CSV table of C-alpha atoms in Angstrom, one decimal:
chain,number,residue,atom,x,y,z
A,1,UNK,CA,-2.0,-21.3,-4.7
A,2,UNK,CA,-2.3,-17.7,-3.5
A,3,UNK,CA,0.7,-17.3,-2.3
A,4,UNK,CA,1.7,-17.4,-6.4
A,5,UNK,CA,0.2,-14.3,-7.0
A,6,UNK,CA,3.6,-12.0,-7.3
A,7,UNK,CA,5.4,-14.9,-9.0
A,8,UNK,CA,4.3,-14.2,-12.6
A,9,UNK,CA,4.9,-10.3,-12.3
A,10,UNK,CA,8.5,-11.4,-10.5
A,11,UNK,CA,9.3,-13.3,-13.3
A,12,UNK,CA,8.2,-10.9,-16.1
A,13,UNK,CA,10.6,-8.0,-14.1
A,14,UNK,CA,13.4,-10.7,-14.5
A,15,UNK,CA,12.2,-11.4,-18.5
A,16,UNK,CA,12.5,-7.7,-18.9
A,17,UNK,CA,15.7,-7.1,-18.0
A,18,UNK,CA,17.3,-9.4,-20.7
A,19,UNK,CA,14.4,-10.4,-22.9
A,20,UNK,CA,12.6,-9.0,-25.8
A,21,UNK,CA,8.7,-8.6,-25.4
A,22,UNK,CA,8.5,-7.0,-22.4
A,23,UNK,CA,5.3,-5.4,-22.9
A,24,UNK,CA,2.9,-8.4,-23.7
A,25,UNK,CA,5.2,-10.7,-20.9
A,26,UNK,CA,3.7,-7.8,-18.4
A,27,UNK,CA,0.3,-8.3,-19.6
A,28,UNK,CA,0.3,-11.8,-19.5
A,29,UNK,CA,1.9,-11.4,-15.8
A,30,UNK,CA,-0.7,-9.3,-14.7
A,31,UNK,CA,-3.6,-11.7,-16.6
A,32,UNK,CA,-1.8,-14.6,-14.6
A,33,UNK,CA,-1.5,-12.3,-11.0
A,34,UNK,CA,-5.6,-11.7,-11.9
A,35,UNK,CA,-6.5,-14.9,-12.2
A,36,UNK,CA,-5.0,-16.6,-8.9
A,37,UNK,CA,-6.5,-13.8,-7.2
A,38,UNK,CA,-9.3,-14.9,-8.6
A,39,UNK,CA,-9.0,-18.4,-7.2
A,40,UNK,CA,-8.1,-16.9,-4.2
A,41,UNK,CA,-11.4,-15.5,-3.9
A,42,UNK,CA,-13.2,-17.8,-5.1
A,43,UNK,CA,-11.5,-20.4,-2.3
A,44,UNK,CA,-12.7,-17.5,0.3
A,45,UNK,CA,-16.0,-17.5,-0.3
A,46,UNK,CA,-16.7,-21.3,-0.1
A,47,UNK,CA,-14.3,-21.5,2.9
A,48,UNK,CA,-11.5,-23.2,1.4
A,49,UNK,CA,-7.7,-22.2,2.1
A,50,UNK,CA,-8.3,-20.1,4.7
A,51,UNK,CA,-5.5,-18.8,6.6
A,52,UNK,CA,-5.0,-20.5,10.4
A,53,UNK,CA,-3.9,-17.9,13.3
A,54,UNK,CA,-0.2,-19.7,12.9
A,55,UNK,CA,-0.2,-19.0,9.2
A,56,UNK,CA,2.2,-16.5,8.2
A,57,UNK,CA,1.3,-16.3,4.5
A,58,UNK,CA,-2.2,-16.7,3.3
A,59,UNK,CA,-5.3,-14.9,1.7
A,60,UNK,CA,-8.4,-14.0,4.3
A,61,UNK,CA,-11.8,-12.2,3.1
A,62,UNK,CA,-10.5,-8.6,4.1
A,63,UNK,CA,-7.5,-10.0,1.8
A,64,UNK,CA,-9.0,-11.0,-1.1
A,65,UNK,CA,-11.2,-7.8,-1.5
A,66,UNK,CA,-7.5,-5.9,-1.7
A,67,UNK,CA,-6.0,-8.7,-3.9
A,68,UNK,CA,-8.5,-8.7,-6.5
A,69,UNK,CA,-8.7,-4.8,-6.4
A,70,UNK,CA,-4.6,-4.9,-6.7
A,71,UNK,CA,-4.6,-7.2,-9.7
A,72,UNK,CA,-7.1,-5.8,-11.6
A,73,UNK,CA,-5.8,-2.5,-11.7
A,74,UNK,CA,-2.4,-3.9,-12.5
A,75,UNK,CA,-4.0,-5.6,-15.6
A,76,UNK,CA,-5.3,-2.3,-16.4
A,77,UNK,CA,-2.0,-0.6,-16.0
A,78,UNK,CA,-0.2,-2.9,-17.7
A,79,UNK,CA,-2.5,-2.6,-20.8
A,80,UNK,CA,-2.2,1.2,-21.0
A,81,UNK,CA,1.7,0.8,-20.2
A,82,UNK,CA,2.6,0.1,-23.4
A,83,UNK,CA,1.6,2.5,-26.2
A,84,UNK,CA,2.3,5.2,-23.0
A,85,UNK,CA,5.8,4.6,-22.6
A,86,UNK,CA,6.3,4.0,-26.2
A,87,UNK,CA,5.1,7.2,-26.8
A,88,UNK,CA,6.8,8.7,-23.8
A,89,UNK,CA,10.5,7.3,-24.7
A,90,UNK,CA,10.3,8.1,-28.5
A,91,UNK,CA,12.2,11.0,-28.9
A,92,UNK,CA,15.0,9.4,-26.4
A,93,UNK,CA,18.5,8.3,-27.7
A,94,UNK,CA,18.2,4.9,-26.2
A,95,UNK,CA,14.5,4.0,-26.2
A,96,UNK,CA,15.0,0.2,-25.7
A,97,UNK,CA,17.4,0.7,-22.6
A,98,UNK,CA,14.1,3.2,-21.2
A,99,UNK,CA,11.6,0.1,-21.3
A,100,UNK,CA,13.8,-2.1,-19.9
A,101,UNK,CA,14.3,0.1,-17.2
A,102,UNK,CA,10.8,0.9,-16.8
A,103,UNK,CA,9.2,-2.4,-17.0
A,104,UNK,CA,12.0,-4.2,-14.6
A,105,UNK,CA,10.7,-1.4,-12.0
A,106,UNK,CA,7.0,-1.8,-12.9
A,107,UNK,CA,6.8,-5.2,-12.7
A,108,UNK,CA,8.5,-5.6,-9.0
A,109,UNK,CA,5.9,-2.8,-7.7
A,110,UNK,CA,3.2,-4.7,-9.2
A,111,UNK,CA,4.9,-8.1,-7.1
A,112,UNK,CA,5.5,-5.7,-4.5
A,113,UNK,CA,1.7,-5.0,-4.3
A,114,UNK,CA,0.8,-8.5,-4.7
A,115,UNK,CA,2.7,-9.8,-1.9
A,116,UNK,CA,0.6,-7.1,1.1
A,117,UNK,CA,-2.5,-8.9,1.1
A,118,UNK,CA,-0.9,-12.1,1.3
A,119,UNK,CA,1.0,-11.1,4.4
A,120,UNK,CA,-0.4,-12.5,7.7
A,121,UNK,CA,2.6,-11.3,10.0
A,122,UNK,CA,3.1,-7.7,10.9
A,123,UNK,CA,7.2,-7.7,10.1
A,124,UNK,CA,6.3,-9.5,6.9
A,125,UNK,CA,3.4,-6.6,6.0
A,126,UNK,CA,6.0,-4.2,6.7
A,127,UNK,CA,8.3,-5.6,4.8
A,128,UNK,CA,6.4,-5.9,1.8
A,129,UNK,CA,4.9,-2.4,2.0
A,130,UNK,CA,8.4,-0.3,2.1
A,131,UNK,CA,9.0,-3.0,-0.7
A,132,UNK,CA,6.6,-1.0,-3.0
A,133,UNK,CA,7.6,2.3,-1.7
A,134,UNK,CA,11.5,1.4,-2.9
A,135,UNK,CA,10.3,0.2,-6.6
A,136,UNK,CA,7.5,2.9,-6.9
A,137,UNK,CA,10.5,5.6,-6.0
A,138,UNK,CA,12.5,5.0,-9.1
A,139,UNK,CA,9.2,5.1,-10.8
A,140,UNK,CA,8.7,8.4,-9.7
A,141,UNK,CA,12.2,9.4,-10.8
A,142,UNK,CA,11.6,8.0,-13.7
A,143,UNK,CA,11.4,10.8,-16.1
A,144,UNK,CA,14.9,11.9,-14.7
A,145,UNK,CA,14.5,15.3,-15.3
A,146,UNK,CA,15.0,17.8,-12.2
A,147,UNK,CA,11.0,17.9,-11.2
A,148,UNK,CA,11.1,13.7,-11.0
A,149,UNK,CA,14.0,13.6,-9.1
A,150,UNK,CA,12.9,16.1,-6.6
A,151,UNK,CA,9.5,14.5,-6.1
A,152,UNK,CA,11.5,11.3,-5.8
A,153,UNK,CA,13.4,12.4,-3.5
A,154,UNK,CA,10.8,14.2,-1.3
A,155,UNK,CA,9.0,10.8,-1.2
A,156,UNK,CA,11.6,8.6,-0.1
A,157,UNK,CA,12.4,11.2,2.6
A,158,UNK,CA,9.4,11.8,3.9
A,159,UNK,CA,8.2,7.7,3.4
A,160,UNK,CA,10.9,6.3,4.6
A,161,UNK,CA,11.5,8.5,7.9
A,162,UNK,CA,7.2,7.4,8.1
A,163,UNK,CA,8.6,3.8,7.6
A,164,UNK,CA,10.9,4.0,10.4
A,165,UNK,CA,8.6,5.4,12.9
A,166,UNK,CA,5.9,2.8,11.9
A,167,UNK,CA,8.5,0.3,12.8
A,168,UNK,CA,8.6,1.1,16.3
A,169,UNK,CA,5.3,0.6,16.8
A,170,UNK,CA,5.2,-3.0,15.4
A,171,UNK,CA,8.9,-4.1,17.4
A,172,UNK,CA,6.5,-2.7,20.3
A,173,UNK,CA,3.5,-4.4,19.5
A,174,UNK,CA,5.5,-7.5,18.7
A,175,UNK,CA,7.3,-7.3,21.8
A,176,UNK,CA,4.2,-7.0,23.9
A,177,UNK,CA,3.2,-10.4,22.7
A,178,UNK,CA,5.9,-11.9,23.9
A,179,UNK,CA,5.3,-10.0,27.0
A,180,UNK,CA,2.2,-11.5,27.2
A,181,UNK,CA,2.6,-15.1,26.4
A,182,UNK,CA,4.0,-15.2,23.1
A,183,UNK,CA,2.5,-17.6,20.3
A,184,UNK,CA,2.7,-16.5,16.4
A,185,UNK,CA,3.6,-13.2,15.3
A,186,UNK,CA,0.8,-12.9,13.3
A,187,UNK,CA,-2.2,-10.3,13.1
A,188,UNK,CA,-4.5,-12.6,14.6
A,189,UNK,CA,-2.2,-13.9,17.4
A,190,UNK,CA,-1.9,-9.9,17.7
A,191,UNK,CA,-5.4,-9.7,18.1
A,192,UNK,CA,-5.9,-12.3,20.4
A,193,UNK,CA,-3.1,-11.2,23.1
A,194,UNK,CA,-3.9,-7.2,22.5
A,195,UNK,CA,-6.3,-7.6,26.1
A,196,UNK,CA,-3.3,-9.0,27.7
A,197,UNK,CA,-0.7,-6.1,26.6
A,198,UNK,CA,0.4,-3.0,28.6
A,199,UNK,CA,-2.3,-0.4,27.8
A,200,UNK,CA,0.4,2.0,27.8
A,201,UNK,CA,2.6,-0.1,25.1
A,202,UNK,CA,-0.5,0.0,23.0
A,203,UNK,CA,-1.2,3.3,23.3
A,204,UNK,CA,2.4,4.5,22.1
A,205,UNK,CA,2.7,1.6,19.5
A,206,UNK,CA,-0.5,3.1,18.1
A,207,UNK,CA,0.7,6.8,17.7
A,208,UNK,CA,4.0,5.2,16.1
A,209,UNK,CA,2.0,3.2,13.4
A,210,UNK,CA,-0.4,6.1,12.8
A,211,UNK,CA,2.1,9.0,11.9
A,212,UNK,CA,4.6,6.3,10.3
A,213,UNK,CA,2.0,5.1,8.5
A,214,UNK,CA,0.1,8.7,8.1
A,215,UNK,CA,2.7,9.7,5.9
A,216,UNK,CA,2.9,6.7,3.9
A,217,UNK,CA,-1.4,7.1,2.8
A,218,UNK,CA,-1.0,10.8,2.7
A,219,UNK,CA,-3.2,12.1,5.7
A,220,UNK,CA,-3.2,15.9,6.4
A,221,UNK,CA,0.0,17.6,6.9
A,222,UNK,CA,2.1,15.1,6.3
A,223,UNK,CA,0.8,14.9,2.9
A,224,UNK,CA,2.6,17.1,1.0
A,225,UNK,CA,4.8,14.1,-0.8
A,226,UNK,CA,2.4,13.0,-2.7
A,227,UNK,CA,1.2,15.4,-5.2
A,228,UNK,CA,4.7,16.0,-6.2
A,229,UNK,CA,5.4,11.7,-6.4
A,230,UNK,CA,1.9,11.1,-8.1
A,231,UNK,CA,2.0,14.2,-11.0
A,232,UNK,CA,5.7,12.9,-11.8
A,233,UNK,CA,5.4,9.4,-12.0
A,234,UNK,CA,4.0,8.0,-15.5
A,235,UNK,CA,0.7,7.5,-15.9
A,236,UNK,CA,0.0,3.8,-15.3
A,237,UNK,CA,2.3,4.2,-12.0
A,238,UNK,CA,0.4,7.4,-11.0
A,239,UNK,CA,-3.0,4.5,-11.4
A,240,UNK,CA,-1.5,2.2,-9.2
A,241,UNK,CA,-0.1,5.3,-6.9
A,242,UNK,CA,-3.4,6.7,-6.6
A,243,UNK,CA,-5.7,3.8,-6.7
A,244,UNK,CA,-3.8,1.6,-4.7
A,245,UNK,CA,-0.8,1.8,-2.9
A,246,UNK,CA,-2.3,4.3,-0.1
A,247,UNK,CA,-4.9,1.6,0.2
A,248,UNK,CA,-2.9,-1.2,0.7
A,249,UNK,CA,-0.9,0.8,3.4
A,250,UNK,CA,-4.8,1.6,5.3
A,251,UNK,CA,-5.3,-1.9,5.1
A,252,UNK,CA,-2.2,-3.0,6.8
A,253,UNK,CA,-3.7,0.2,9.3
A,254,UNK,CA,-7.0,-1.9,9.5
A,255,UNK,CA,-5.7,-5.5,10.4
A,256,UNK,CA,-4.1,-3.9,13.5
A,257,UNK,CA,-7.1,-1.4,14.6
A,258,UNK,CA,-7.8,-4.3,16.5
A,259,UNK,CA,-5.7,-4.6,18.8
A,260,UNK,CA,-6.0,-0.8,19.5
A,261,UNK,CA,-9.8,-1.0,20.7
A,262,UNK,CA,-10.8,-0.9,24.5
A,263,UNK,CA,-7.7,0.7,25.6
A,264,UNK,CA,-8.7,3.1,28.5
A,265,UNK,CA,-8.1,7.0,27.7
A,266,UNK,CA,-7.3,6.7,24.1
A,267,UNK,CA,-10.5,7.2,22.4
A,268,UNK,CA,-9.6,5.7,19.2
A,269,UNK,CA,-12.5,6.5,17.2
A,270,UNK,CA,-11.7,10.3,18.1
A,271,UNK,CA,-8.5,10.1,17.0
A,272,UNK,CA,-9.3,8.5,13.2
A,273,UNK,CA,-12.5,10.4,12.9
A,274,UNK,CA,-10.7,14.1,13.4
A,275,UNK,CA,-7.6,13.3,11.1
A,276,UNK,CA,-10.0,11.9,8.4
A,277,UNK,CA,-12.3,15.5,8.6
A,278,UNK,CA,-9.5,17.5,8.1
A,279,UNK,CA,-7.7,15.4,5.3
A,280,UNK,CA,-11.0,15.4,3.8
A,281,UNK,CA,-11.3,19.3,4.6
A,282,UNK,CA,-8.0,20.0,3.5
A,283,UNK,CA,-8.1,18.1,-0.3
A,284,UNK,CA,-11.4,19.3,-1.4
A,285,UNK,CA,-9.6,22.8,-0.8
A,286,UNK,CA,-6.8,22.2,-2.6
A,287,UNK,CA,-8.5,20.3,-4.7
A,288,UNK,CA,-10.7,23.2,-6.2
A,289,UNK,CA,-7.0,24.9,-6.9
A,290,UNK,CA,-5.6,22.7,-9.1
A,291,UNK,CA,-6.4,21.8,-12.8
A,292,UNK,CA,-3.2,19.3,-14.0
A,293,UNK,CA,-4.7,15.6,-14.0
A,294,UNK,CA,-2.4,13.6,-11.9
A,295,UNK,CA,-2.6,16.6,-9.1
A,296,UNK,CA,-6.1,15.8,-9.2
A,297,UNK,CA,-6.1,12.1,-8.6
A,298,UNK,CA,-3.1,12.9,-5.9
A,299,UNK,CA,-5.5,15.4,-3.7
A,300,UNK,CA,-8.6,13.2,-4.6
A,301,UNK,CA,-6.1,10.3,-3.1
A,302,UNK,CA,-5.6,12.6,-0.1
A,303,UNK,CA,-9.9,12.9,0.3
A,304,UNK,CA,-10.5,9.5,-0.2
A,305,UNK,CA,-7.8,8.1,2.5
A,306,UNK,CA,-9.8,10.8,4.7
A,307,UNK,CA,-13.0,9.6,4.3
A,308,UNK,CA,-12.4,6.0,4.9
A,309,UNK,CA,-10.3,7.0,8.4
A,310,UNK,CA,-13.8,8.9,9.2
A,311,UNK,CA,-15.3,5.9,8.1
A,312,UNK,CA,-12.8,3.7,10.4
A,313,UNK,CA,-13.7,6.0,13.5
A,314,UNK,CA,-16.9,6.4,12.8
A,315,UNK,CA,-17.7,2.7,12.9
A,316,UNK,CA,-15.8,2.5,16.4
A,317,UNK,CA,-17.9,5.2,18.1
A,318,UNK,CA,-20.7,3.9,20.5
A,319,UNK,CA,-22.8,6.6,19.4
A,320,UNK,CA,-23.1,5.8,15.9
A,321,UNK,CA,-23.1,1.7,16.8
């Protein structure tokens, strides 16, 4: 049943473009996306449903934890959606054509969201994280007024050229598999075959995913998207922005660290550890120079994606083991 979890907000982003009652459908989408993560959980912790190396869609521990954090913040921000945007579109010539618009756009990020920690296979991940990044754009743009659209622009830019470059290093990763045996394209499979894979292949497919993927969470200097994206966007988008899009996008990050450990010379907990010191470094500067809300949560977005790549290296270092 997991793999229903987008369904409900899918649906609701089709209601809202021809229905009336957008704004409860989106709750009750959300409720609905909450409770079969809920089931999902519930199925992971008494070993039920678990995902097999050959699945391709499915719902693991390091899953649900991201899945229930995903839909429970899209239950909030779908609650605080609607008096918000009410208020936002009142003085507009054609409020009712604004909240269509609006919830259409909200309710495919939300699906969007709710599809990455369902994804088993790398292409599939990918696929379902540029997905949010396309829907959370027009978000961003939302406002249409000449700030917006800049910010919009800036992050689909700067995202998608990240996107690109990320893709390189899962073709390569995917094509060292095959190299090395083939089986399922699949994290685990992934996993399993990484010992088997040119070091050098590895090594390259990891810098590709880092800085494609870098710019994507917002790690120091290719951050400077995402103040801009997160103080334009409305508020409950700037939630899901800040509280968990980047995260998604580190946990796609963390079901490949795997197959980037033991590779000779590349001294992987060196490289997350110093690019998670200065993005830390770097926001709690900034951080001190800015007093607008949404700037706020973006830089404290920039500190917190720092601290858990410290974290990531950290917890890879033989010293600290």
């Amino acid at each position: 049943m997991v793999w229903l979890m987008p369904i409900p907000a899918l649906l609701a982003a089709l209601w809202s473009r021809w229905l009336p009652g957008a704004r409860w459908v989106t709750v009750l989408a959300a409720l609905l996306g909450f409770a079969l993560a809920l089931v999902g959980a519930h199925d992971i912790l008494h070993g039920q449903n678990l995902p097999t190396p050959q699945s391709w869609i499915g719902l693991d521990a390091l899953g649900a934890v991201f899945a229930l954090l995903t839909a429970f913040l899209g239950v909030t921000a779908s609650l605080y959606s609607g008096p918000y945007i009410a208020h936002h579109l009142a003085h507009v010539t054609d409020p009712r054509a604004g909240l269509r618009r609006y919830y259409v756009y909200f309710n495919l990020f939300l699906a969007s969201l709710l599809a990455v920690p369902l994804m088993q296979q790398p292409a599939l991940a990918w696929v379902t994280v540029e997905l949010t990044t396309l829907f959370s754009i027009f978000l961003v743009g939302f406002d249409g007024s000449k700030p917006a659209l800049e910010a919009a622009w800036k992050y689909a830019v700067i995202t998608i050229m990240g996107a690109t470059v990320a893709a390189l290093g899962f073709f390569l990763l995917l094509w060292g598999l095959q190299r090395a045996g083939g089986g399922p394209q699949t994290f685990a499979a992934l996993v399993q075959a990484s010992p088997l894979m040119n070091p050098l292949l590895r090594k390259v497919a990891f810098a590709l995913i880092l800085f494609g993927f870098g710019s994507k969470i917002g790690l120091v200097p290719i951050h400077t998207w995402l103040p801009d994206a997160h103080s334009q966007a409305p508020t409950p988008v700037c939630a899901l922005l800040s509280g968990i899009e980047v995260s998604l996008i580190l946990y796609v990050v963390m079901r490949l660290l795997p197959v980037f450990i033991g590779i000779p010379g590349l001294h992987l907990e060196h490289w997350l550890s110093v690019i998670g010191l200065v993005s830390v470094g770097v926001a709690a500067f900034l951080l001190l120079q800015v007093h607008d809300y949404k700037r706020l949560f973006a830089y404290s977005t920039v500190e917190h994606m720092g601290i858990l790549m410290t974290a990531l290296g950290w917890a890879r270092s033989p010293r600290i083991r």
